[in-house]
Amino acid sequence: MSWTDERVTTLKKLWLDGLSASQIAKQLGGVTRNAVIGKVHRLGLSGRAAPSQPARPAFKAPRPARPAAASTIPTAPRRVVAAEPVAPTPAPVAAHQQPSVPVLRNEAPGSATVLTLGAHMCKWPIGDPSSDSFTFCGRRSSEGPYCVEHARVAYQPQQSTKKKGGATELARSLRRYI
């Protein structure tokens, strides 16, 4: 269908009323949304009286209220402060000994900054990254990014679990698909 003067005036009126190109195309009939957009562009009808509104409003669930205690959450992880550094004592070796949990202690600032950090230096962060006193450990690291002490904290051994029976485990995993 061609653009008659009557259809162009209808297009201008509907466009300025804020209807979408799809809605205008439906009302005019015989033209596509893209044809309407092209004609609007050629006519220079850029401004609108009101923005186009969707046919039905989208439902937005209300946000839950923030708890009042949220402001008391610390920004940096808490560290357990040991009274004194204690030298490790050899423990008797048991058959099923649980790995010892390393004690986190409040550390003195490290010797390395982002600019001085080298390839074989411990990259364990010390302090709050947003503060000026933020540093890295900086001790010698033999394998990986951390020194021996920080590697013990970062890489916890996997806890052993009982081996599950093959048939029982298969039946349990198949229940998800049934």
PDB file of C-alpha atoms in Angstrom:
ATOM      1  CA  MET A   1       0.000   0.000   0.000  1.00  0.00           C
ATOM      2  CA  SER A   2       1.269   3.505  -0.728  1.00  0.00           C
ATOM      3  CA  TRP A   3       1.569   6.432   1.669  1.00  0.00           C
ATOM      4  CA  THR A   4      -1.374   8.707   0.905  1.00  0.00           C
ATOM      5  CA  ASP A   5      -1.743  12.138   2.486  1.00  0.00           C
ATOM      6  CA  GLU A   6      -4.499  10.786   4.736  1.00  0.00           C
ATOM      7  CA  ARG A   7      -2.309   7.876   5.945  1.00  0.00           C
ATOM      8  CA  VAL A   8       0.651  10.214   6.555  1.00  0.00           C
ATOM      9  CA  THR A   9      -1.469  12.554   8.698  1.00  0.00           C
ATOM     10  CA  THR A  10      -2.793   9.542  10.635  1.00  0.00           C
ATOM     11  CA  LEU A  11       0.788   8.332  11.080  1.00  0.00           C
ATOM     12  CA  LYS A  12       1.893  11.753  12.395  1.00  0.00           C
ATOM     13  CA  LYS A  13      -1.026  11.926  14.827  1.00  0.00           C
ATOM     14  CA  LEU A  14      -0.497   8.408  16.185  1.00  0.00           C
ATOM     15  CA  TRP A  15       3.285   8.927  16.448  1.00  0.00           C
ATOM     16  CA  LEU A  16       2.873  12.149  18.421  1.00  0.00           C
ATOM     17  CA  ASP A  17       0.281  10.413  20.634  1.00  0.00           C
ATOM     18  CA  GLY A  18       3.063   8.057  21.714  1.00  0.00           C
ATOM     19  CA  LEU A  19       2.007   4.815  20.047  1.00  0.00           C
ATOM     20  CA  SER A  20       4.728   2.357  19.091  1.00  0.00           C
ATOM     21  CA  ALA A  21       5.613   1.623  15.473  1.00  0.00           C
ATOM     22  CA  SER A  22       3.979  -1.821  15.776  1.00  0.00           C
ATOM     23  CA  GLN A  23       0.743  -0.344  17.105  1.00  0.00           C
ATOM     24  CA  ILE A  24       0.667   2.255  14.312  1.00  0.00           C
ATOM     25  CA  ALA A  25       1.269  -0.429  11.672  1.00  0.00           C
ATOM     26  CA  LYS A  26      -1.659  -2.452  13.011  1.00  0.00           C
ATOM     27  CA  GLN A  27      -3.981   0.555  12.970  1.00  0.00           C
ATOM     28  CA  LEU A  28      -2.969   1.646   9.479  1.00  0.00           C
ATOM     29  CA  GLY A  29      -3.055  -1.869   8.064  1.00  0.00           C
ATOM     30  CA  GLY A  30      -1.101  -3.008   5.047  1.00  0.00           C
ATOM     31  CA  VAL A  31       2.270  -1.744   6.363  1.00  0.00           C
ATOM     32  CA  THR A  32       4.932  -3.264   8.567  1.00  0.00           C
ATOM     33  CA  ARG A  33       6.553  -1.889  11.660  1.00  0.00           C
ATOM     34  CA  ASN A  34       9.742  -1.237   9.693  1.00  0.00           C
ATOM     35  CA  ALA A  35       7.819   0.699   7.035  1.00  0.00           C
ATOM     36  CA  VAL A  36       6.384   2.927   9.777  1.00  0.00           C
ATOM     37  CA  ILE A  37       9.846   3.483  11.276  1.00  0.00           C
ATOM     38  CA  GLY A  38      11.262   4.345   7.863  1.00  0.00           C
ATOM     39  CA  LYS A  39       8.480   6.832   7.081  1.00  0.00           C
ATOM     40  CA  VAL A  40       8.816   8.464  10.511  1.00  0.00           C
ATOM     41  CA  HIS A  41      12.536   8.862   9.892  1.00  0.00           C
ATOM     42  CA  ARG A  42      12.018  10.366   6.430  1.00  0.00           C
ATOM     43  CA  LEU A  43       9.400  12.777   7.790  1.00  0.00           C
ATOM     44  CA  GLY A  44      11.754  13.811  10.598  1.00  0.00           C
ATOM     45  CA  LEU A  45       9.296  12.985  13.395  1.00  0.00           C
ATOM     46  CA  SER A  46      11.797  12.419  16.175  1.00  0.00           C
ATOM     47  CA  GLY A  47      10.041  13.993  19.168  1.00  0.00           C
ATOM     48  CA  ARG A  48       7.131  12.345  20.942  1.00  0.00           C
ATOM     49  CA  ALA A  49       4.517  13.682  23.296  1.00  0.00           C
ATOM     50  CA  ALA A  50       4.862  10.714  25.648  1.00  0.00           C
ATOM     51  CA  PRO A  51       7.013   7.610  25.637  1.00  0.00           C
ATOM     52  CA  SER A  52       5.493   4.414  24.361  1.00  0.00           C
ATOM     53  CA  GLN A  53       4.009   2.223  27.098  1.00  0.00           C
ATOM     54  CA  PRO A  54       3.818  -1.582  26.975  1.00  0.00           C
ATOM     55  CA  ALA A  55       0.344  -3.093  26.494  1.00  0.00           C
ATOM     56  CA  ARG A  56       0.346  -4.572  29.998  1.00  0.00           C
ATOM     57  CA  PRO A  57       2.617  -3.421  32.799  1.00  0.00           C
ATOM     58  CA  ALA A  58       5.382  -5.795  33.857  1.00  0.00           C
ATOM     59  CA  PHE A  59       5.034  -7.049  37.418  1.00  0.00           C
ATOM     60  CA  LYS A  60       7.883  -6.076  39.706  1.00  0.00           C
ATOM     61  CA  ALA A  61       8.126  -7.835  43.014  1.00  0.00           C
ATOM     62  CA  PRO A  62       8.805  -5.452  45.899  1.00  0.00           C
ATOM     63  CA  ARG A  63      12.312  -5.619  47.269  1.00  0.00           C
ATOM     64  CA  PRO A  64      12.644  -7.018  50.762  1.00  0.00           C
ATOM     65  CA  ALA A  65      13.607  -4.472  53.371  1.00  0.00           C
ATOM     66  CA  ARG A  66      17.260  -4.470  54.340  1.00  0.00           C
ATOM     67  CA  PRO A  67      17.894  -5.705  57.853  1.00  0.00           C
ATOM     68  CA  ALA A  68      19.041  -3.010  60.255  1.00  0.00           C
ATOM     69  CA  ALA A  69      22.072  -5.093  61.257  1.00  0.00           C
ATOM     70  CA  ALA A  70      23.448  -5.034  57.703  1.00  0.00           C
ATOM     71  CA  SER A  71      25.542  -1.966  58.480  1.00  0.00           C
ATOM     72  CA  THR A  72      27.394  -3.855  61.214  1.00  0.00           C
ATOM     73  CA  ILE A  73      28.824  -6.454  58.807  1.00  0.00           C
ATOM     74  CA  PRO A  74      32.594  -5.976  58.627  1.00  0.00           C
ATOM     75  CA  THR A  75      34.066  -5.230  55.215  1.00  0.00           C
ATOM     76  CA  ALA A  76      37.201  -7.287  55.776  1.00  0.00           C
ATOM     77  CA  PRO A  77      37.286 -10.855  57.106  1.00  0.00           C
ATOM     78  CA  ARG A  78      37.806 -11.169  60.809  1.00  0.00           C
ATOM     79  CA  ARG A  79      41.008 -12.717  62.008  1.00  0.00           C
ATOM     80  CA  VAL A  80      41.476 -14.821  65.110  1.00  0.00           C
ATOM     81  CA  VAL A  81      44.171 -13.187  67.188  1.00  0.00           C
ATOM     82  CA  ALA A  82      46.490 -15.589  68.948  1.00  0.00           C
ATOM     83  CA  ALA A  83      47.945 -14.418  72.263  1.00  0.00           C
ATOM     84  CA  GLU A  84      51.509 -15.316  71.242  1.00  0.00           C
ATOM     85  CA  PRO A  85      52.983 -17.126  68.286  1.00  0.00           C
ATOM     86  CA  VAL A  86      53.283 -20.696  69.480  1.00  0.00           C
ATOM     87  CA  ALA A  87      55.942 -22.973  68.049  1.00  0.00           C
ATOM     88  CA  PRO A  88      54.385 -26.122  66.615  1.00  0.00           C
ATOM     89  CA  THR A  89      54.837 -29.148  68.823  1.00  0.00           C
ATOM     90  CA  PRO A  90      55.062 -32.582  67.254  1.00  0.00           C
ATOM     91  CA  ALA A  91      51.791 -34.371  67.823  1.00  0.00           C
ATOM     92  CA  PRO A  92      51.544 -38.146  68.148  1.00  0.00           C
ATOM     93  CA  VAL A  93      50.637 -39.665  64.801  1.00  0.00           C
ATOM     94  CA  ALA A  94      47.272 -41.403  64.925  1.00  0.00           C
ATOM     95  CA  ALA A  95      45.817 -43.712  62.294  1.00  0.00           C
ATOM     96  CA  HIS A  96      42.976 -41.329  61.355  1.00  0.00           C
ATOM     97  CA  GLN A  97      44.305 -37.926  62.336  1.00  0.00           C
ATOM     98  CA  GLN A  98      42.321 -34.874  61.238  1.00  0.00           C
ATOM     99  CA  PRO A  99      44.416 -32.152  59.594  1.00  0.00           C
ATOM    100  CA  SER A 100      45.112 -29.269  61.915  1.00  0.00           C
ATOM    101  CA  VAL A 101      43.254 -26.078  61.173  1.00  0.00           C
ATOM    102  CA  PRO A 102      45.704 -23.189  60.767  1.00  0.00           C
ATOM    103  CA  VAL A 103      45.170 -20.321  63.161  1.00  0.00           C
ATOM    104  CA  LEU A 104      44.735 -16.960  61.498  1.00  0.00           C
ATOM    105  CA  ARG A 105      46.489 -14.211  63.323  1.00  0.00           C
ATOM    106  CA  ASN A 106      46.591 -10.464  62.982  1.00  0.00           C
ATOM    107  CA  GLU A 107      49.570  -9.948  60.715  1.00  0.00           C
ATOM    108  CA  ALA A 108      51.949  -7.051  60.586  1.00  0.00           C
ATOM    109  CA  PRO A 109      52.048  -5.224  57.273  1.00  0.00           C
ATOM    110  CA  GLY A 110      53.977  -7.091  54.627  1.00  0.00           C
ATOM    111  CA  SER A 111      56.992  -5.881  52.762  1.00  0.00           C
ATOM    112  CA  ALA A 112      55.587  -5.907  49.217  1.00  0.00           C
ATOM    113  CA  THR A 113      53.260  -3.540  47.408  1.00  0.00           C
ATOM    114  CA  VAL A 114      51.616  -4.064  44.037  1.00  0.00           C
ATOM    115  CA  LEU A 115      54.511  -2.260  42.389  1.00  0.00           C
ATOM    116  CA  THR A 116      57.270  -4.222  44.164  1.00  0.00           C
ATOM    117  CA  LEU A 117      55.653  -7.669  44.034  1.00  0.00           C
ATOM    118  CA  GLY A 118      57.904 -10.100  42.168  1.00  0.00           C
ATOM    119  CA  ALA A 119      57.462 -13.506  40.568  1.00  0.00           C
ATOM    120  CA  HIS A 120      58.627 -15.614  43.524  1.00  0.00           C
ATOM    121  CA  MET A 121      57.121 -13.511  46.292  1.00  0.00           C
ATOM    122  CA  CYS A 122      54.116 -14.447  48.449  1.00  0.00           C
ATOM    123  CA  LYS A 123      51.019 -12.704  47.129  1.00  0.00           C
ATOM    124  CA  TRP A 124      48.925 -13.098  50.295  1.00  0.00           C
ATOM    125  CA  PRO A 125      47.006  -9.831  50.813  1.00  0.00           C
ATOM    126  CA  ILE A 126      47.350  -8.152  54.197  1.00  0.00           C
ATOM    127  CA  GLY A 127      44.881  -5.477  55.250  1.00  0.00           C
ATOM    128  CA  ASP A 128      42.001  -3.753  53.537  1.00  0.00           C
ATOM    129  CA  PRO A 129      42.567  -3.236  49.786  1.00  0.00           C
ATOM    130  CA  SER A 130      40.860   0.161  49.944  1.00  0.00           C
ATOM    131  CA  SER A 131      43.274   1.534  52.562  1.00  0.00           C
ATOM    132  CA  ASP A 132      46.709   3.044  51.988  1.00  0.00           C
ATOM    133  CA  SER A 133      48.359   0.515  54.320  1.00  0.00           C
ATOM    134  CA  PHE A 134      47.385  -2.463  52.116  1.00  0.00           C
ATOM    135  CA  THR A 135      50.368  -4.713  51.340  1.00  0.00           C
ATOM    136  CA  PHE A 136      51.255  -8.268  50.412  1.00  0.00           C
ATOM    137  CA  CYS A 137      53.229 -10.763  52.494  1.00  0.00           C
ATOM    138  CA  GLY A 138      56.286 -10.645  50.226  1.00  0.00           C
ATOM    139  CA  ARG A 139      58.082 -13.701  51.663  1.00  0.00           C
ATOM    140  CA  ARG A 140      59.729 -16.178  49.309  1.00  0.00           C
ATOM    141  CA  SER A 141      57.283 -18.590  47.665  1.00  0.00           C
ATOM    142  CA  SER A 142      58.713 -21.825  46.312  1.00  0.00           C
ATOM    143  CA  GLU A 143      55.641 -23.327  44.615  1.00  0.00           C
ATOM    144  CA  GLY A 144      52.547 -21.364  43.714  1.00  0.00           C
ATOM    145  CA  PRO A 145      51.644 -17.824  44.666  1.00  0.00           C
ATOM    146  CA  TYR A 146      51.969 -18.151  48.478  1.00  0.00           C
ATOM    147  CA  CYS A 147      54.660 -18.848  51.043  1.00  0.00           C
ATOM    148  CA  VAL A 148      54.449 -22.113  53.003  1.00  0.00           C
ATOM    149  CA  GLU A 149      52.483 -20.610  55.909  1.00  0.00           C
ATOM    150  CA  HIS A 150      49.875 -18.916  53.715  1.00  0.00           C
ATOM    151  CA  ALA A 151      49.629 -21.942  51.404  1.00  0.00           C
ATOM    152  CA  ARG A 152      48.496 -23.995  54.417  1.00  0.00           C
ATOM    153  CA  VAL A 153      45.681 -21.505  54.999  1.00  0.00           C
ATOM    154  CA  ALA A 154      44.710 -21.146  51.343  1.00  0.00           C
ATOM    155  CA  TYR A 155      44.811 -24.796  50.320  1.00  0.00           C
ATOM    156  CA  GLN A 156      42.905 -26.921  52.811  1.00  0.00           C
ATOM    157  CA  PRO A 157      43.166 -30.684  52.236  1.00  0.00           C
ATOM    158  CA  GLN A 158      39.970 -32.344  51.046  1.00  0.00           C
ATOM    159  CA  GLN A 159      38.138 -34.092  53.835  1.00  0.00           C
ATOM    160  CA  SER A 160      37.821 -37.809  53.333  1.00  0.00           C
ATOM    161  CA  THR A 161      34.333 -39.200  52.890  1.00  0.00           C
ATOM    162  CA  LYS A 162      33.079 -42.741  52.937  1.00  0.00           C
ATOM    163  CA  LYS A 163      32.924 -44.369  49.534  1.00  0.00           C
ATOM    164  CA  LYS A 164      29.331 -44.789  48.568  1.00  0.00           C
ATOM    165  CA  GLY A 165      28.058 -48.046  47.169  1.00  0.00           C
ATOM    166  CA  GLY A 166      27.927 -48.184  43.387  1.00  0.00           C
ATOM    167  CA  ALA A 167      24.332 -49.432  43.091  1.00  0.00           C
ATOM    168  CA  THR A 168      23.063 -47.083  45.800  1.00  0.00           C
ATOM    169  CA  GLU A 169      24.781 -44.080  44.219  1.00  0.00           C
ATOM    170  CA  LEU A 170      23.446 -44.994  40.779  1.00  0.00           C
ATOM    171  CA  ALA A 171      19.891 -45.286  42.078  1.00  0.00           C
ATOM    172  CA  ARG A 172      20.207 -41.961  43.898  1.00  0.00           C
ATOM    173  CA  SER A 173      21.485 -40.145  40.820  1.00  0.00           C
ATOM    174  CA  LEU A 174      18.784 -41.661  38.591  1.00  0.00           C
ATOM    175  CA  ARG A 175      16.015 -40.413  40.895  1.00  0.00           C
ATOM    176  CA  ARG A 176      16.656 -36.904  39.607  1.00  0.00           C
ATOM    177  CA  TYR A 177      15.584 -37.937  36.121  1.00  0.00           C
ATOM    178  CA  ILE A 178      12.547 -40.012  37.044  1.00  0.00           C
TER     179      ILE A 178
END
